[in-house]
Structures are given as C-alpha cells and as structure tokens.
PDB file of C-alpha atoms in Angstrom:
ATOM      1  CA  UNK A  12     132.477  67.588  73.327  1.00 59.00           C
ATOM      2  CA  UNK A  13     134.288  66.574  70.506  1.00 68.00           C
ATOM      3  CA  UNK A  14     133.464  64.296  67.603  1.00 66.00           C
ATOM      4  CA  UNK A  15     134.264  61.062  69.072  1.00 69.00           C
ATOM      5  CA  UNK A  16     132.594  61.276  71.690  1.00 79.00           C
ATOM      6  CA  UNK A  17     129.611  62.463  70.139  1.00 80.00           C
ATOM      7  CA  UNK A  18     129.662  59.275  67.530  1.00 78.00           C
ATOM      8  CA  UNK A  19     129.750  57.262  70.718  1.00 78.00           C
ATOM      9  CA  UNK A  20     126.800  58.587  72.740  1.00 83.00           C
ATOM     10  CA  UNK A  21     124.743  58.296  69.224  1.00 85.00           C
ATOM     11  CA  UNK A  22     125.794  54.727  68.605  1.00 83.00           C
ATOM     12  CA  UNK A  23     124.818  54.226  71.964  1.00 84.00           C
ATOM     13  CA  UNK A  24     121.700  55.819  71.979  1.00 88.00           C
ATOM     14  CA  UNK A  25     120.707  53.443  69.285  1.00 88.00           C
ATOM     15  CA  UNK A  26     122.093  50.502  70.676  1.00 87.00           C
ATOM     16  CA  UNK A  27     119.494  51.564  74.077  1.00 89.00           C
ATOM     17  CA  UNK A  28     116.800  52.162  71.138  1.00 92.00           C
ATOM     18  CA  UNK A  29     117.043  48.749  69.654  1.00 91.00           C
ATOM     19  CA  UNK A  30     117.050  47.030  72.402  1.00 91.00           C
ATOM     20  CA  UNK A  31     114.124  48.537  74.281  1.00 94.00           C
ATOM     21  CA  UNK A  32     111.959  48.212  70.781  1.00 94.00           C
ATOM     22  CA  UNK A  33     113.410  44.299  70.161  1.00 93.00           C
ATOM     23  CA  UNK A  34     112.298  43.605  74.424  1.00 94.00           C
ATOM     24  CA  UNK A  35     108.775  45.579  73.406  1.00 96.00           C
ATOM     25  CA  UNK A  36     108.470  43.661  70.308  1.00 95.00           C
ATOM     26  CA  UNK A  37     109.451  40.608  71.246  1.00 94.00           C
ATOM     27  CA  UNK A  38     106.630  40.757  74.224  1.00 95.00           C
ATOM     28  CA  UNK A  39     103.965  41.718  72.206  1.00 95.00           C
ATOM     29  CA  UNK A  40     104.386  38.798  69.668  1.00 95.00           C
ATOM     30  CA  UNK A  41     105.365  36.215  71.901  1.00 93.00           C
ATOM     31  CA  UNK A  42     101.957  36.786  73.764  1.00 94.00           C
ATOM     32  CA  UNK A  43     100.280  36.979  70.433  1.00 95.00           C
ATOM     33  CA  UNK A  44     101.758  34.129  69.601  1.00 92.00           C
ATOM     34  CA  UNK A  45     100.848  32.134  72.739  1.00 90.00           C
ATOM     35  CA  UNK A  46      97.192  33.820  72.231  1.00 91.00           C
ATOM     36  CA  UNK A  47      96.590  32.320  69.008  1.00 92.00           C
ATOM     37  CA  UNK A  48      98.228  29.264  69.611  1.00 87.00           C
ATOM     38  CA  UNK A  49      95.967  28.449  72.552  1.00 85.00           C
ATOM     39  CA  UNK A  50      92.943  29.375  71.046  1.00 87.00           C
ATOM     40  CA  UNK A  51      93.671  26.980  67.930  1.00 86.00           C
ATOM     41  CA  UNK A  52      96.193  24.628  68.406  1.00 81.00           C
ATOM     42  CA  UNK A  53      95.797  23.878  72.100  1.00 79.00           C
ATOM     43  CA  UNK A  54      91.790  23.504  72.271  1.00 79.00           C
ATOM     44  CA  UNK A  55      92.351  20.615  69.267  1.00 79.00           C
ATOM     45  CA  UNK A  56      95.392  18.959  71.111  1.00 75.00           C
ATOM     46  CA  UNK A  57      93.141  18.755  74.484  1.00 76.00           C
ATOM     47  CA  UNK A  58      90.631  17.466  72.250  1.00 77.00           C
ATOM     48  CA  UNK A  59      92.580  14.609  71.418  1.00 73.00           C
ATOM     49  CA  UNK A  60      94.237  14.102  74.451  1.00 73.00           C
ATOM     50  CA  UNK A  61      98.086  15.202  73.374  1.00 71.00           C
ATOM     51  CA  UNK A  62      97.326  18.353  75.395  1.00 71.00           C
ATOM     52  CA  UNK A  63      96.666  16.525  78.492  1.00 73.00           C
ATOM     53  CA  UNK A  64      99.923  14.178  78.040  1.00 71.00           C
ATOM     54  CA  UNK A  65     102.336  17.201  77.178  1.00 71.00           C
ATOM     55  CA  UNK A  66     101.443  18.803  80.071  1.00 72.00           C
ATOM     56  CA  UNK A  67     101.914  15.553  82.277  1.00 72.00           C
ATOM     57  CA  UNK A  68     105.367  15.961  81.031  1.00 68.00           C
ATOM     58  CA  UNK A  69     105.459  20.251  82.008  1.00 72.00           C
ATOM     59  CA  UNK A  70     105.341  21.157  78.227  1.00 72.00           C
ATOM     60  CA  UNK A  71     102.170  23.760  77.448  1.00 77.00           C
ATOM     61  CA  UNK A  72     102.822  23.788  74.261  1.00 77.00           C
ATOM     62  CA  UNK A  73     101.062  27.764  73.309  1.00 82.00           C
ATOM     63  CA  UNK A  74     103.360  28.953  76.204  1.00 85.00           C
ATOM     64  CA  UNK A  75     106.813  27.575  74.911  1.00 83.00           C
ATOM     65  CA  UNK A  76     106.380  28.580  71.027  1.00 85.00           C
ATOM     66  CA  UNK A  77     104.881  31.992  72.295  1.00 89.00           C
ATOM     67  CA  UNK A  78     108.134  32.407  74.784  1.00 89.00           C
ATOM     68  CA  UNK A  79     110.394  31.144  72.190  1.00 87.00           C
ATOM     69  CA  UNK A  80     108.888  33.461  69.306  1.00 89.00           C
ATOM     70  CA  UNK A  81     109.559  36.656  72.265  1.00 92.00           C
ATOM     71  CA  UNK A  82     113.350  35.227  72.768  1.00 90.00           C
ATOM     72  CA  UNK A  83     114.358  35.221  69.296  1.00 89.00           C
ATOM     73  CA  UNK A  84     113.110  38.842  68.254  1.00 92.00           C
ATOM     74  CA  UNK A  85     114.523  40.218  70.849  1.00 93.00           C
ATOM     75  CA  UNK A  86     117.966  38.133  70.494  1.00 89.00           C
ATOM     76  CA  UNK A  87     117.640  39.373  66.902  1.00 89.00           C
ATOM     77  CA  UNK A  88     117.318  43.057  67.755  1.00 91.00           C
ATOM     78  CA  UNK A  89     119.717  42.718  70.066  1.00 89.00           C
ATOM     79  CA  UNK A  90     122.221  41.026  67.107  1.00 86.00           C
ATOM     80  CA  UNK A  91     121.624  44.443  65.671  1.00 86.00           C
ATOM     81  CA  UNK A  92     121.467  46.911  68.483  1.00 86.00           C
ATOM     82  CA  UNK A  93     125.208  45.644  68.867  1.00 84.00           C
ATOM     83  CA  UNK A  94     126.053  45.885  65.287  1.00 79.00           C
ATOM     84  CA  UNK A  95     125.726  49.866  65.824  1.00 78.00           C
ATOM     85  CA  UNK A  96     128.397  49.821  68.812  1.00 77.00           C
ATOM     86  CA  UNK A  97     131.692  50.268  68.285  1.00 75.00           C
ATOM     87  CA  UNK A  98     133.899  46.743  67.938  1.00 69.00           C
ATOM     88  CA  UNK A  99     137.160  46.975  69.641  1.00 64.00           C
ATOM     89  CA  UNK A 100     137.383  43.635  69.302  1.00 68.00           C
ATOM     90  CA  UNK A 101     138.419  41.955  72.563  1.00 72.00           C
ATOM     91  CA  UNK A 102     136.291  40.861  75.281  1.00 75.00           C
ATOM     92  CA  UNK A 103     133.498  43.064  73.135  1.00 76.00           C
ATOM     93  CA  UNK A 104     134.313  40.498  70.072  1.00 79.00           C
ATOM     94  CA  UNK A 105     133.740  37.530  72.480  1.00 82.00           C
ATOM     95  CA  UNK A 106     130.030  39.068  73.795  1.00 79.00           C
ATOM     96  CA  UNK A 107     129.033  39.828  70.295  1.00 80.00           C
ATOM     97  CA  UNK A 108     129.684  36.221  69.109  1.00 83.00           C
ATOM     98  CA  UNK A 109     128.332  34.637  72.401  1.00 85.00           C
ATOM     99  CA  UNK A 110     124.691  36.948  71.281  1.00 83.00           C
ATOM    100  CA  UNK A 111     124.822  34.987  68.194  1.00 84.00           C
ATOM    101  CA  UNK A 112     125.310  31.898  69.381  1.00 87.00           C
ATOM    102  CA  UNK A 113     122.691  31.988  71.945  1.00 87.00           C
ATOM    103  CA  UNK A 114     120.468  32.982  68.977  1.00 85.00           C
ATOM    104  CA  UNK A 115     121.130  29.353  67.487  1.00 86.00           C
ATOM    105  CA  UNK A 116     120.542  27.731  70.828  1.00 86.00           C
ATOM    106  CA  UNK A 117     117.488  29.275  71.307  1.00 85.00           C
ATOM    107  CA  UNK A 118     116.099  28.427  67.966  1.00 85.00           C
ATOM    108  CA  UNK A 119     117.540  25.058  68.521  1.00 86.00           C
ATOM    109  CA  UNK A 120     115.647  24.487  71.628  1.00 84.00           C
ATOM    110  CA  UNK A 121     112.352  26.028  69.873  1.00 82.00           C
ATOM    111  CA  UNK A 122     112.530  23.249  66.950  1.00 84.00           C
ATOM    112  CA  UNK A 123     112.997  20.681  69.779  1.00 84.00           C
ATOM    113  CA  UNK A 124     109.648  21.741  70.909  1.00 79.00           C
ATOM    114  CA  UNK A 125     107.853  21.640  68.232  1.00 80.00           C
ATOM    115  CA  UNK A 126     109.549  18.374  67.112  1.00 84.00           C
ATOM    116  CA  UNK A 127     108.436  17.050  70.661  1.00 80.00           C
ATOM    117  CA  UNK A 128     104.655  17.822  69.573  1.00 77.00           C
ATOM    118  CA  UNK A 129     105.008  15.937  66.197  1.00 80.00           C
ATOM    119  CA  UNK A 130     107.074  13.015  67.265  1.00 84.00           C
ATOM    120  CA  UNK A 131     104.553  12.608  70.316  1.00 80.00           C
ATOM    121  CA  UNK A 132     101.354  12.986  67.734  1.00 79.00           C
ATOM    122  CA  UNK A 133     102.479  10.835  65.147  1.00 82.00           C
ATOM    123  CA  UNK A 134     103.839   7.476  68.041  1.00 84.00           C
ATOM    124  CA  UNK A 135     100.176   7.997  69.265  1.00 82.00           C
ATOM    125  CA  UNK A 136      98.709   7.553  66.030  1.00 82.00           C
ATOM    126  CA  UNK A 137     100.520   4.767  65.150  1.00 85.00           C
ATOM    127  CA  UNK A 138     100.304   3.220  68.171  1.00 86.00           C
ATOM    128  CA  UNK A 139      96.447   3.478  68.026  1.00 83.00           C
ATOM    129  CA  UNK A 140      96.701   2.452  64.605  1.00 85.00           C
ATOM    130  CA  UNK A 141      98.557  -0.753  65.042  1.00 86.00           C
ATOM    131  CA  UNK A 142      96.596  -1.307  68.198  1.00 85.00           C
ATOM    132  CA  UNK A 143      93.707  -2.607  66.862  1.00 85.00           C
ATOM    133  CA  UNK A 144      95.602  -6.118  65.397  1.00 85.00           C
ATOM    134  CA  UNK A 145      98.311  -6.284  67.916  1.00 85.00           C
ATOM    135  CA  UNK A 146      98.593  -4.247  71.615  1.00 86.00           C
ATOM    136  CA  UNK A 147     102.171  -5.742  72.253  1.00 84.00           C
ATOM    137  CA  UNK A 148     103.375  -4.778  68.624  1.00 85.00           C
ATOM    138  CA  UNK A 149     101.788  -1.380  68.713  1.00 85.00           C
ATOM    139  CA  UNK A 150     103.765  -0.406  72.111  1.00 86.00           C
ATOM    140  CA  UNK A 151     107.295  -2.181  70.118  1.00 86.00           C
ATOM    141  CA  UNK A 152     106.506   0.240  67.006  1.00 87.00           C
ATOM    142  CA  UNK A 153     105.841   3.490  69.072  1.00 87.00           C
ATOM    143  CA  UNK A 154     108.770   3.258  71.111  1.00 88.00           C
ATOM    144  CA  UNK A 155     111.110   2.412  68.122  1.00 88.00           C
ATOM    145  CA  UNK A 156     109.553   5.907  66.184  1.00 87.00           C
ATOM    146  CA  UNK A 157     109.583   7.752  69.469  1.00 86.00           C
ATOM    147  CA  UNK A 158     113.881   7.183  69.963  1.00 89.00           C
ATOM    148  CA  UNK A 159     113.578   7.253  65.595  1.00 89.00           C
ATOM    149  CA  UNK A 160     112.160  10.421  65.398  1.00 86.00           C
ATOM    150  CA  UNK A 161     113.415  11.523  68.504  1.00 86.00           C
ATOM    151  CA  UNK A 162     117.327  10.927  67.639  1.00 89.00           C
ATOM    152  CA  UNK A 163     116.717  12.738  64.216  1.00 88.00           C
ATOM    153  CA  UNK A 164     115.064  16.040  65.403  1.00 86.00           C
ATOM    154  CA  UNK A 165     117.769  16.250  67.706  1.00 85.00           C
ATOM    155  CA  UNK A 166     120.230  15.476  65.549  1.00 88.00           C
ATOM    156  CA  UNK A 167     119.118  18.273  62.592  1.00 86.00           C
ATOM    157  CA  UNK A 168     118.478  20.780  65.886  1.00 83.00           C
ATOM    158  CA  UNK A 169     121.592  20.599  67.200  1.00 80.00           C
ATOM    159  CA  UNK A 170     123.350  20.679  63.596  1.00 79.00           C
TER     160      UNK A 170
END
C-alpha cells in the first residue's frame, strides 16, 4: 500500500470512530436527559396541569428535550468525524455544509420546544391571573401573549 492510501483508510477509520462514539453518546445523554427531565420537570408540570395540556397537543415535553439533546451530540460528532475526511470539495463540500446546517435546524427546532413550554406556562398564568376580575379580558390577554410570545421565539429561532 502506499502512503495515500494509508492516510485515507486512517482518516477513515476515525471518521467510523467518531461517529459510532457521537451515536453512543448522544443515546446515553439524550435518555439521561429525558430521565431527569421526567422525574423533575414533568411530575411538577402534571402537577399543575401544563403536562396534561402539552400532551393534548402530542408534545411530552422530557421526551423532545431528551431526543433533541441525543440529535445534537451526535450532529456535533458527526461535524467532526467529517472534519478528519479528506475535502475534495464538490458534492463532499455540499454534504459537509448540509451537516452543519441541519445542526442549526435542529437546535432551532429544540428552542421552539422549550419556548412552547414557557409561552404556554406564562398565557396560563396570566390568564388565571386576570381571570379573577375579568373572564372575557383574561382569554383577550392570553391569546394576544400566546401569538406575542409566540411570533418572537420563532422569530430569534429561526434567526
């Protein structure tokens, strides 16, 4: 074998090597992460009723941080797995920038998430707030912070 060929089966065996430890990684603390989150965060936002209503809507809230916490790290090790391939440039340019931008999506969609939990927590306390003095003004005011706060995490998110 000669020396180029050589270089490449390294760089390849540590592209293989990243990847398999970003997947392993990237497991493990997204089910940590969904562990912890449902033992904390969860049991207080079924407590209050949140819980209930994001799940009305499909959202479990433990299971999409915990899945978006195991999509990044791997997306990140796989950012660097590729960084020890050779770059041609080409179509090979065009997948390396496409792993980086899915990278951005993906935390994108993860701060939509958690913006969903906040936006929905704080319209519910105001609404129950305002409640108490006027029903008809407290459903005005949630809606208006709801499409507010709503327009503004997207808008930051997808910025």
């Amino acid at each position: 074998m000669d020396v180029i060929s050589v270089a490449f089966l390294t760089s390849l065996g540590q592209f293989v090597l990243w990847v398999i430890i970003g997947a392993a990684l990237g497991f493990v603390l997204g089910w940590l992460v969904d562990l912890v989150l449902d033992r904390t965060v969860e049991r207080f936002l079924d407590r209050i009723g949140i819980g209930k209503k994001l799940r009305e809507v499909g959202l479990d809230f433990s299971d999409a941080v915990g899945l978006f916490t195991g999509v990044v790290i791997f997306l990140l090790f796989l950012q660097l797995a590729v960084s020890y391939l050779p770059s041609p440039g080409g179509l090979w340019q065009l997948v390396i920038d496409g792993i980086f931008y899915l990278t951005n999506v993906v935390i994108a969609l993860a701060f939509i998430t958690v913006a969903l939990l906040f936006v929905v927590l704080f319209a519910e306390y105001v609404e129950n707030f305002v409640a108490r003095y006027r029903e008809d003004v407290a459903r005005l005011v949630k809606m208006v912070l709801v499409i507010g706060l709503l327009w503004a995490s997207l808008n930051f998110a997808l910025s």
